[in-house]
PDB file of N, CA and C in Angstrom:
ATOM      1  N   MET A   1    -164.659  13.991 273.434  1.00  0.00           N
ATOM      2  CA  MET A   1    -164.271  12.853 272.629  1.00  0.00           C
ATOM      3  C   MET A   1    -165.270  12.707 271.501  1.00  0.00           C
ATOM      4  N   LEU A   2    -164.745  12.528 270.328  1.00  0.00           N
ATOM      5  CA  LEU A   2    -165.579  12.282 269.157  1.00  0.00           C
ATOM      6  C   LEU A   2    -165.227  10.911 268.610  1.00  0.00           C
ATOM      7  N   VAL A   3    -166.240  10.070 268.435  1.00  0.00           N
ATOM      8  CA  VAL A   3    -166.064   8.762 267.812  1.00  0.00           C
ATOM      9  C   VAL A   3    -166.840   8.798 266.503  1.00  0.00           C
ATOM     10  N   VAL A   4    -166.175   8.449 265.396  1.00  0.00           N
ATOM     11  CA  VAL A   4    -166.787   8.521 264.073  1.00  0.00           C
ATOM     12  C   VAL A   4    -166.834   7.134 263.455  1.00  0.00           C
ATOM     13  N   ASP A   5    -168.024   6.734 263.022  1.00  0.00           N
ATOM     14  CA  ASP A   5    -168.180   5.500 262.262  1.00  0.00           C
ATOM     15  C   ASP A   5    -167.980   5.851 260.800  1.00  0.00           C
ATOM     16  N   GLY A   6    -166.784   5.601 260.301  1.00  0.00           N
ATOM     17  CA  GLY A   6    -166.461   5.921 258.917  1.00  0.00           C
ATOM     18  C   GLY A   6    -166.852   4.838 257.952  1.00  0.00           C
ATOM     19  N   ALA A   7    -167.536   3.816 258.433  1.00  0.00           N
ATOM     20  CA  ALA A   7    -167.978   2.694 257.603  1.00  0.00           C
ATOM     21  C   ALA A   7    -166.813   2.092 256.816  1.00  0.00           C
ATOM     22  N   VAL A   8    -165.614   2.253 257.327  1.00  0.00           N
ATOM     23  CA  VAL A   8    -164.386   1.691 256.778  1.00  0.00           C
ATOM     24  C   VAL A   8    -164.303   1.906 255.264  1.00  0.00           C
ATOM     25  N   ARG A   9    -164.566   3.108 254.840  1.00  0.00           N
ATOM     26  CA  ARG A   9    -164.436   3.463 253.422  1.00  0.00           C
ATOM     27  C   ARG A   9    -163.048   4.020 253.168  1.00  0.00           C
ATOM     28  N   ALA A  10    -162.596   3.889 251.931  1.00  0.00           N
ATOM     29  CA  ALA A  10    -161.276   4.417 251.559  1.00  0.00           C
ATOM     30  C   ALA A  10    -161.391   5.888 251.188  1.00  0.00           C
ATOM     31  N   ALA A  11    -161.925   6.663 252.100  1.00  0.00           N
ATOM     32  CA  ALA A  11    -161.959   8.123 251.966  1.00  0.00           C
ATOM     33  C   ALA A  11    -161.861   8.676 253.374  1.00  0.00           C
ATOM     34  N   ALA A  12    -161.233   9.809 253.510  1.00  0.00           N
ATOM     35  CA  ALA A  12    -160.975  10.370 254.833  1.00  0.00           C
ATOM     36  C   ALA A  12    -162.257  10.817 255.515  1.00  0.00           C
ATOM     37  N   ARG A  13    -162.386  10.489 256.784  1.00  0.00           N
ATOM     38  CA  ARG A  13    -163.514  10.918 257.607  1.00  0.00           C
ATOM     39  C   ARG A  13    -163.099  12.030 258.559  1.00  0.00           C
ATOM     40  N   CYS A  14    -161.833  12.300 258.639  1.00  0.00           N
ATOM     41  CA  CYS A  14    -161.324  13.360 259.502  1.00  0.00           C
ATOM     42  C   CYS A  14    -160.162  14.015 258.790  1.00  0.00           C
ATOM     43  N   TRP A  15    -160.075  15.320 258.859  1.00  0.00           N
ATOM     44  CA  TRP A  15    -158.990  16.047 258.207  1.00  0.00           C
ATOM     45  C   TRP A  15    -158.640  17.244 259.071  1.00  0.00           C
ATOM     46  N   GLY A  16    -157.632  17.993 258.669  1.00  0.00           N
ATOM     47  CA  GLY A  16    -157.091  19.093 259.454  1.00  0.00           C
ATOM     48  C   GLY A  16    -158.104  19.989 260.142  1.00  0.00           C
ATOM     49  N   PRO A  17    -159.091  20.570 259.422  1.00  0.00           N
ATOM     50  CA  PRO A  17    -160.050  21.463 260.080  1.00  0.00           C
ATOM     51  C   PRO A  17    -160.856  20.797 261.197  1.00  0.00           C
ATOM     52  N   VAL A  18    -161.156  19.513 261.069  1.00  0.00           N
ATOM     53  CA  VAL A  18    -161.877  18.816 262.138  1.00  0.00           C
ATOM     54  C   VAL A  18    -160.987  18.713 263.374  1.00  0.00           C
ATOM     55  N   GLY A  19    -159.713  18.411 263.175  1.00  0.00           N
ATOM     56  CA  GLY A  19    -158.779  18.358 264.294  1.00  0.00           C
ATOM     57  C   GLY A  19    -158.644  19.702 264.979  1.00  0.00           C
ATOM     58  N   GLU A  20    -158.568  20.773 264.195  1.00  0.00           N
ATOM     59  CA  GLU A  20    -158.475  22.118 264.769  1.00  0.00           C
ATOM     60  C   GLU A  20    -159.734  22.461 265.563  1.00  0.00           C
ATOM     61  N   LEU A  21    -160.901  22.069 265.061  1.00  0.00           N
ATOM     62  CA  LEU A  21    -162.154  22.283 265.776  1.00  0.00           C
ATOM     63  C   LEU A  21    -162.166  21.501 267.088  1.00  0.00           C
ATOM     64  N   ALA A  22    -161.648  20.283 267.058  1.00  0.00           N
ATOM     65  CA  ALA A  22    -161.584  19.465 268.269  1.00  0.00           C
ATOM     66  C   ALA A  22    -160.727  20.140 269.337  1.00  0.00           C
ATOM     67  N   VAL A  23    -159.589  20.693 268.941  1.00  0.00           N
ATOM     68  CA  VAL A  23    -158.723  21.396 269.896  1.00  0.00           C
ATOM     69  C   VAL A  23    -159.440  22.628 270.438  1.00  0.00           C
ATOM     70  N   LYS A  24    -160.056  23.392 269.561  1.00  0.00           N
ATOM     71  CA  LYS A  24    -160.773  24.607 269.966  1.00  0.00           C
ATOM     72  C   LYS A  24    -161.876  24.286 270.973  1.00  0.00           C
ATOM     73  N   ASN A  25    -162.570  23.162 270.763  1.00  0.00           N
ATOM     74  CA  ASN A  25    -163.659  22.760 271.655  1.00  0.00           C
ATOM     75  C   ASN A  25    -163.180  21.976 272.870  1.00  0.00           C
ATOM     76  N   ARG A  26    -161.864  21.802 272.978  1.00  0.00           N
ATOM     77  CA  ARG A  26    -161.236  21.122 274.121  1.00  0.00           C
ATOM     78  C   ARG A  26    -161.671  19.666 274.250  1.00  0.00           C
ATOM     79  N   TRP A  27    -161.855  19.001 273.101  1.00  0.00           N
ATOM     80  CA  TRP A  27    -162.145  17.576 273.121  1.00  0.00           C
ATOM     81  C   TRP A  27    -160.882  16.833 273.514  1.00  0.00           C
ATOM     82  N   ALA A  28    -161.041  15.699 274.158  1.00  0.00           N
ATOM     83  CA  ALA A  28    -159.883  14.903 274.576  1.00  0.00           C
ATOM     84  C   ALA A  28    -159.250  14.169 273.406  1.00  0.00           C
ATOM     85  N   GLY A  29    -160.029  13.840 272.396  1.00  0.00           N
ATOM     86  CA  GLY A  29    -159.464  13.095 271.279  1.00  0.00           C
ATOM     87  C   GLY A  29    -160.505  12.714 270.254  1.00  0.00           C
ATOM     88  N   LEU A  30    -160.021  12.015 269.225  1.00  0.00           N
ATOM     89  CA  LEU A  30    -160.866  11.531 268.139  1.00  0.00           C
ATOM     90  C   LEU A  30    -160.586  10.050 267.920  1.00  0.00           C
ATOM     91  N   VAL A  31    -161.623   9.261 267.776  1.00  0.00           N
ATOM     92  CA  VAL A  31    -161.501   7.856 267.391  1.00  0.00           C
ATOM     93  C   VAL A  31    -162.283   7.712 266.092  1.00  0.00           C
ATOM     94  N   ILE A  32    -161.586   7.357 265.020  1.00  0.00           N
ATOM     95  CA  ILE A  32    -162.185   7.297 263.696  1.00  0.00           C
ATOM     96  C   ILE A  32    -162.145   5.853 263.198  1.00  0.00           C
ATOM     97  N   ASP A  33    -163.317   5.247 263.015  1.00  0.00           N
ATOM     98  CA  ASP A  33    -163.395   3.916 262.422  1.00  0.00           C
ATOM     99  C   ASP A  33    -163.382   4.114 260.910  1.00  0.00           C
ATOM    100  N   GLY A  34    -162.233   4.510 260.400  1.00  0.00           N
ATOM    101  CA  GLY A  34    -162.055   4.852 259.003  1.00  0.00           C
ATOM    102  C   GLY A  34    -160.725   5.559 258.841  1.00  0.00           C
ATOM    103  N   CYS A  35    -160.612   6.374 257.823  1.00  0.00           N
ATOM    104  CA  CYS A  35    -159.343   7.021 257.476  1.00  0.00           C
ATOM    105  C   CYS A  35    -159.328   8.499 257.843  1.00  0.00           C
ATOM    106  N   VAL A  36    -158.131   9.042 257.944  1.00  0.00           N
ATOM    107  CA  VAL A  36    -157.922  10.478 258.118  1.00  0.00           C
ATOM    108  C   VAL A  36    -157.087  10.990 256.956  1.00  0.00           C
ATOM    109  N   ARG A  37    -157.152  12.299 256.688  1.00  0.00           N
ATOM    110  CA  ARG A  37    -156.218  12.946 255.766  1.00  0.00           C
ATOM    111  C   ARG A  37    -155.538  14.068 256.526  1.00  0.00           C
ATOM    112  N   ASP A  38    -154.589  14.693 255.892  1.00  0.00           N
ATOM    113  CA  ASP A  38    -153.811  15.753 256.546  1.00  0.00           C
ATOM    114  C   ASP A  38    -153.147  15.219 257.813  1.00  0.00           C
ATOM    115  N   SER A  39    -152.650  13.984 257.750  1.00  0.00           N
ATOM    116  CA  SER A  39    -152.115  13.339 258.952  1.00  0.00           C
ATOM    117  C   SER A  39    -150.923  14.087 259.535  1.00  0.00           C
ATOM    118  N   ALA A  40    -150.097  14.724 258.707  1.00  0.00           N
ATOM    119  CA  ALA A  40    -148.963  15.487 259.242  1.00  0.00           C
ATOM    120  C   ALA A  40    -149.463  16.656 260.081  1.00  0.00           C
ATOM    121  N   ALA A  41    -150.463  17.376 259.589  1.00  0.00           N
ATOM    122  CA  ALA A  41    -151.029  18.505 260.340  1.00  0.00           C
ATOM    123  C   ALA A  41    -151.741  18.016 261.597  1.00  0.00           C
ATOM    124  N   LEU A  42    -152.496  16.928 261.486  1.00  0.00           N
ATOM    125  CA  LEU A  42    -153.188  16.380 262.650  1.00  0.00           C
ATOM    126  C   LEU A  42    -152.200  15.939 263.719  1.00  0.00           C
ATOM    127  N   GLY A  43    -151.070  15.385 263.299  1.00  0.00           N
ATOM    128  CA  GLY A  43    -150.063  14.908 264.242  1.00  0.00           C
ATOM    129  C   GLY A  43    -149.415  16.008 265.055  1.00  0.00           C
ATOM    130  N   LYS A  44    -149.494  17.242 264.600  1.00  0.00           N
ATOM    131  CA  LYS A  44    -148.913  18.376 265.327  1.00  0.00           C
ATOM    132  C   LYS A  44    -149.872  18.970 266.354  1.00  0.00           C
ATOM    133  N   LEU A  45    -151.128  18.559 266.317  1.00  0.00           N
ATOM    134  CA  LEU A  45    -152.120  19.110 267.239  1.00  0.00           C
ATOM    135  C   LEU A  45    -152.008  18.459 268.614  1.00  0.00           C
ATOM    136  N   PRO A  46    -152.325  19.202 269.680  1.00  0.00           N
ATOM    137  CA  PRO A  46    -152.325  18.628 271.029  1.00  0.00           C
ATOM    138  C   PRO A  46    -153.611  17.828 271.259  1.00  0.00           C
ATOM    139  N   LEU A  47    -153.724  16.716 270.536  1.00  0.00           N
ATOM    140  CA  LEU A  47    -154.959  15.954 270.491  1.00  0.00           C
ATOM    141  C   LEU A  47    -154.636  14.499 270.209  1.00  0.00           C
ATOM    142  N   GLY A  48    -155.266  13.598 270.930  1.00  0.00           N
ATOM    143  CA  GLY A  48    -155.106  12.181 270.644  1.00  0.00           C
ATOM    144  C   GLY A  48    -156.014  11.775 269.496  1.00  0.00           C
ATOM    145  N   ILE A  49    -155.454  11.089 268.503  1.00  0.00           N
ATOM    146  CA  ILE A  49    -156.244  10.653 267.351  1.00  0.00           C
ATOM    147  C   ILE A  49    -155.915   9.197 267.047  1.00  0.00           C
ATOM    148  N   LYS A  50    -156.949   8.378 266.959  1.00  0.00           N
ATOM    149  CA  LYS A  50    -156.809   6.988 266.545  1.00  0.00           C
ATOM    150  C   LYS A  50    -157.672   6.776 265.311  1.00  0.00           C
ATOM    151  N   ALA A  51    -157.086   6.209 264.268  1.00  0.00           N
ATOM    152  CA  ALA A  51    -157.807   5.927 263.029  1.00  0.00           C
ATOM    153  C   ALA A  51    -157.230   4.657 262.424  1.00  0.00           C
ATOM    154  N   LEU A  52    -157.935   4.089 261.464  1.00  0.00           N
ATOM    155  CA  LEU A  52    -157.456   2.865 260.832  1.00  0.00           C
ATOM    156  C   LEU A  52    -156.285   3.119 259.903  1.00  0.00           C
ATOM    157  N   ALA A  53    -156.286   4.275 259.238  1.00  0.00           N
ATOM    158  CA  ALA A  53    -155.228   4.571 258.268  1.00  0.00           C
ATOM    159  C   ALA A  53    -155.309   6.036 257.863  1.00  0.00           C
ATOM    160  N   ALA A  54    -154.299   6.458 257.122  1.00  0.00           N
ATOM    161  CA  ALA A  54    -154.334   7.763 256.459  1.00  0.00           C
ATOM    162  C   ALA A  54    -154.617   7.518 254.985  1.00  0.00           C
ATOM    163  N   HIS A  55    -155.387   8.411 254.377  1.00  0.00           N
ATOM    164  CA  HIS A  55    -155.746   8.256 252.968  1.00  0.00           C
ATOM    165  C   HIS A  55    -155.944   9.640 252.370  1.00  0.00           C
ATOM    166  N   PRO A  56    -155.430   9.898 251.166  1.00  0.00           N
ATOM    167  CA  PRO A  56    -155.527  11.244 250.597  1.00  0.00           C
ATOM    168  C   PRO A  56    -156.895  11.614 250.023  1.00  0.00           C
ATOM    169  N   ARG A  57    -157.750  10.649 249.819  1.00  0.00           N
ATOM    170  CA  ARG A  57    -159.035  10.925 249.165  1.00  0.00           C
ATOM    171  C   ARG A  57    -160.017  11.604 250.117  1.00  0.00           C
ATOM    172  N   LYS A  58    -160.647  12.673 249.655  1.00  0.00           N
ATOM    173  CA  LYS A  58    -161.649  13.377 250.455  1.00  0.00           C
ATOM    174  C   LYS A  58    -162.944  12.577 250.513  1.00  0.00           C
ATOM    175  N   SER A  59    -163.668  12.773 251.604  1.00  0.00           N
ATOM    176  CA  SER A  59    -165.006  12.197 251.695  1.00  0.00           C
ATOM    177  C   SER A  59    -166.006  13.199 251.127  1.00  0.00           C
ATOM    178  N   VAL A  60    -167.214  12.738 250.896  1.00  0.00           N
ATOM    179  CA  VAL A  60    -168.289  13.600 250.415  1.00  0.00           C
ATOM    180  C   VAL A  60    -169.061  14.098 251.629  1.00  0.00           C
ATOM    181  N   LYS A  61    -169.204  15.413 251.750  1.00  0.00           N
ATOM    182  CA  LYS A  61    -169.958  15.975 252.872  1.00  0.00           C
ATOM    183  C   LYS A  61    -171.446  15.780 252.622  1.00  0.00           C
ATOM    184  N   ARG A  62    -172.107  15.190 253.609  1.00  0.00           N
ATOM    185  CA  ARG A  62    -173.542  14.960 253.482  1.00  0.00           C
ATOM    186  C   ARG A  62    -174.331  15.641 254.590  1.00  0.00           C
ATOM    187  N   ASP A  63    -173.634  16.223 255.562  1.00  0.00           N
ATOM    188  CA  ASP A  63    -174.293  16.842 256.716  1.00  0.00           C
ATOM    189  C   ASP A  63    -175.315  15.903 257.338  1.00  0.00           C
ATOM    190  N   SER A  64    -174.947  14.631 257.437  1.00  0.00           N
ATOM    191  CA  SER A  64    -175.873  13.630 257.964  1.00  0.00           C
ATOM    192  C   SER A  64    -175.406  13.074 259.301  1.00  0.00           C
ATOM    193  N   GLY A  65    -174.531  13.797 259.972  1.00  0.00           N
ATOM    194  CA  GLY A  65    -174.015  13.312 261.247  1.00  0.00           C
ATOM    195  C   GLY A  65    -175.087  13.252 262.321  1.00  0.00           C
ATOM    196  N   GLN A  66    -174.933  12.302 263.214  1.00  0.00           N
ATOM    197  CA  GLN A  66    -175.824  12.151 264.358  1.00  0.00           C
ATOM    198  C   GLN A  66    -174.960  12.047 265.598  1.00  0.00           C
ATOM    199  N   ARG A  67    -175.549  12.270 266.753  1.00  0.00           N
ATOM    200  CA  ARG A  67    -174.766  12.203 267.981  1.00  0.00           C
ATOM    201  C   ARG A  67    -175.492  11.392 269.048  1.00  0.00           C
ATOM    202  N   ASP A  68    -174.703  10.973 270.035  1.00  0.00           N
ATOM    203  CA  ASP A  68    -175.214  10.202 271.171  1.00  0.00           C
ATOM    204  C   ASP A  68    -175.923   8.926 270.734  1.00  0.00           C
ATOM    205  N   LEU A  69    -175.299   8.217 269.797  1.00  0.00           N
ATOM    206  CA  LEU A  69    -175.821   6.939 269.326  1.00  0.00           C
ATOM    207  C   LEU A  69    -174.845   5.826 269.684  1.00  0.00           C
ATOM    208  N   PRO A  70    -175.332   4.617 269.939  1.00  0.00           N
ATOM    209  CA  PRO A  70    -174.411   3.501 270.121  1.00  0.00           C
ATOM    210  C   PRO A  70    -173.711   3.184 268.801  1.00  0.00           C
ATOM    211  N   LEU A  71    -172.440   2.827 268.889  1.00  0.00           N
ATOM    212  CA  LEU A  71    -171.649   2.441 267.718  1.00  0.00           C
ATOM    213  C   LEU A  71    -170.992   1.102 267.978  1.00  0.00           C
ATOM    214  N   ARG A  72    -170.672   0.409 266.914  1.00  0.00           N
ATOM    215  CA  ARG A  72    -169.874  -0.816 267.007  1.00  0.00           C
ATOM    216  C   ARG A  72    -168.625  -0.574 266.176  1.00  0.00           C
ATOM    217  N   VAL A  73    -167.483  -0.558 266.850  1.00  0.00           N
ATOM    218  CA  VAL A  73    -166.199  -0.286 266.214  1.00  0.00           C
ATOM    219  C   VAL A  73    -165.279  -1.466 266.487  1.00  0.00           C
ATOM    220  N   ALA A  74    -164.814  -2.108 265.430  1.00  0.00           N
ATOM    221  CA  ALA A  74    -163.889  -3.240 265.550  1.00  0.00           C
ATOM    222  C   ALA A  74    -164.417  -4.302 266.515  1.00  0.00           C
ATOM    223  N   GLY A  75    -165.716  -4.560 266.450  1.00  0.00           N
ATOM    224  CA  GLY A  75    -166.322  -5.580 267.293  1.00  0.00           C
ATOM    225  C   GLY A  75    -166.610  -5.141 268.712  1.00  0.00           C
ATOM    226  N   CYS A  76    -166.395  -3.874 269.018  1.00  0.00           N
ATOM    227  CA  CYS A  76    -166.601  -3.349 270.370  1.00  0.00           C
ATOM    228  C   CYS A  76    -167.761  -2.361 270.363  1.00  0.00           C
ATOM    229  N   ASP A  77    -168.714  -2.561 271.261  1.00  0.00           N
ATOM    230  CA  ASP A  77    -169.831  -1.623 271.382  1.00  0.00           C
ATOM    231  C   ASP A  77    -169.387  -0.404 272.177  1.00  0.00           C
ATOM    232  N   ILE A  78    -169.693   0.781 271.658  1.00  0.00           N
ATOM    233  CA  ILE A  78    -169.403   2.035 272.342  1.00  0.00           C
ATOM    234  C   ILE A  78    -170.728   2.749 272.530  1.00  0.00           C
ATOM    235  N   LEU A  79    -171.075   3.015 273.794  1.00  0.00           N
ATOM    236  CA  LEU A  79    -172.353   3.630 274.127  1.00  0.00           C
ATOM    237  C   LEU A  79    -172.141   5.057 274.612  1.00  0.00           C
ATOM    238  N   PRO A  80    -173.116   5.931 274.393  1.00  0.00           N
ATOM    239  CA  PRO A  80    -172.993   7.291 274.923  1.00  0.00           C
ATOM    240  C   PRO A  80    -172.749   7.258 276.430  1.00  0.00           C
ATOM    241  N   GLY A  81    -171.861   8.104 276.896  1.00  0.00           N
ATOM    242  CA  GLY A  81    -171.549   8.177 278.321  1.00  0.00           C
ATOM    243  C   GLY A  81    -170.416   7.277 278.770  1.00  0.00           C
ATOM    244  N   GLN A  82    -169.949   6.387 277.917  1.00  0.00           N
ATOM    245  CA  GLN A  82    -168.829   5.534 278.294  1.00  0.00           C
ATOM    246  C   GLN A  82    -167.520   6.312 278.218  1.00  0.00           C
ATOM    247  N   TRP A  83    -166.501   5.767 278.840  1.00  0.00           N
ATOM    248  CA  TRP A  83    -165.174   6.377 278.890  1.00  0.00           C
ATOM    249  C   TRP A  83    -164.252   5.633 277.943  1.00  0.00           C
ATOM    250  N   LEU A  84    -163.493   6.364 277.153  1.00  0.00           N
ATOM    251  CA  LEU A  84    -162.499   5.786 276.252  1.00  0.00           C
ATOM    252  C   LEU A  84    -161.118   6.192 276.719  1.00  0.00           C
ATOM    253  N   TYR A  85    -160.196   5.240 276.689  1.00  0.00           N
ATOM    254  CA  TYR A  85    -158.802   5.481 277.057  1.00  0.00           C
ATOM    255  C   TYR A  85    -157.932   4.949 275.929  1.00  0.00           C
ATOM    256  N   ALA A  86    -156.917   5.716 275.557  1.00  0.00           N
ATOM    257  CA  ALA A  86    -156.079   5.310 274.427  1.00  0.00           C
ATOM    258  C   ALA A  86    -154.615   5.570 274.718  1.00  0.00           C
ATOM    259  N   ASP A  87    -153.771   4.755 274.110  1.00  0.00           N
ATOM    260  CA  ASP A  87    -152.330   5.000 274.089  1.00  0.00           C
ATOM    261  C   ASP A  87    -151.829   4.568 272.714  1.00  0.00           C
ATOM    262  N   GLU A  88    -150.538   4.417 272.578  1.00  0.00           N
ATOM    263  CA  GLU A  88    -149.958   4.062 271.281  1.00  0.00           C
ATOM    264  C   GLU A  88    -150.433   2.715 270.764  1.00  0.00           C
ATOM    265  N   ASP A  89    -150.893   1.842 271.659  1.00  0.00           N
ATOM    266  CA  ASP A  89    -151.268   0.484 271.276  1.00  0.00           C
ATOM    267  C   ASP A  89    -152.744   0.299 270.949  1.00  0.00           C
ATOM    268  N   GLY A  90    -153.587   1.245 271.315  1.00  0.00           N
ATOM    269  CA  GLY A  90    -154.996   1.074 271.008  1.00  0.00           C
ATOM    270  C   GLY A  90    -155.914   1.828 271.935  1.00  0.00           C
ATOM    271  N   VAL A  91    -157.188   1.417 271.926  1.00  0.00           N
ATOM    272  CA  VAL A  91    -158.248   2.087 272.670  1.00  0.00           C
ATOM    273  C   VAL A  91    -159.005   1.045 273.481  1.00  0.00           C
ATOM    274  N   ILE A  92    -159.356   1.397 274.724  1.00  0.00           N
ATOM    275  CA  ILE A  92    -160.248   0.555 275.521  1.00  0.00           C
ATOM    276  C   ILE A  92    -161.471   1.386 275.898  1.00  0.00           C
ATOM    277  N   VAL A  93    -162.570   0.695 276.179  1.00  0.00           N
ATOM    278  CA  VAL A  93    -163.832   1.335 276.527  1.00  0.00           C
ATOM    279  C   VAL A  93    -164.234   0.851 277.910  1.00  0.00           C
ATOM    280  N   SER A  94    -164.719   1.783 278.752  1.00  0.00           N
ATOM    281  CA  SER A  94    -165.137   1.438 280.104  1.00  0.00           C
ATOM    282  C   SER A  94    -166.461   2.123 280.415  1.00  0.00           C
ATOM    283  N   GLY A  95    -167.278   1.458 281.191  1.00  0.00           N
ATOM    284  CA  GLY A  95    -168.542   2.040 281.623  1.00  0.00           C
ATOM    285  C   GLY A  95    -168.386   3.040 282.747  1.00  0.00           C
ATOM    286  N   ARG A  96    -167.177   3.145 283.306  1.00  0.00           N
ATOM    287  CA  ARG A  96    -166.928   4.085 284.414  1.00  0.00           C
ATOM    288  C   ARG A  96    -165.504   4.613 284.303  1.00  0.00           C
ATOM    289  N   PRO A  97    -165.223   5.723 284.961  1.00  0.00           N
ATOM    290  CA  PRO A  97    -163.843   6.230 284.951  1.00  0.00           C
ATOM    291  C   PRO A  97    -162.891   5.220 285.595  1.00  0.00           C
ATOM    292  N   LEU A  98    -161.717   5.075 285.041  1.00  0.00           N
ATOM    293  CA  LEU A  98    -160.708   4.171 285.596  1.00  0.00           C
ATOM    294  C   LEU A  98    -159.667   4.980 286.364  1.00  0.00           C
ATOM    295  N   GLY A  99    -159.122   4.353 287.398  1.00  0.00           N
ATOM    296  CA  GLY A  99    -158.028   4.993 288.134  1.00  0.00           C
ATOM    297  C   GLY A  99    -158.466   5.953 289.091  1.00  0.00           C
TER     298      GLY A  99
END
């Protein structure tokens, strides 16, 4: 699972090649606090993707990504090691596996 803090900018934080990499690495899904591009291509992948919107504008690559950090997305704290569950209606976060 990859969670991206896109700082809610009107530029895509996820696009086709990132989705393909996620499938290749067998990630369960992507949660993007921001926009995606290439939404038609992303929608064909066997991958769950949640984002705020689709937007055609590219983001600027800065190679400044970090991992295993706490994030706050839509007022919800997401900590490393937590479990995320998603369906068509949204995403929930749990400190332990559910079910």
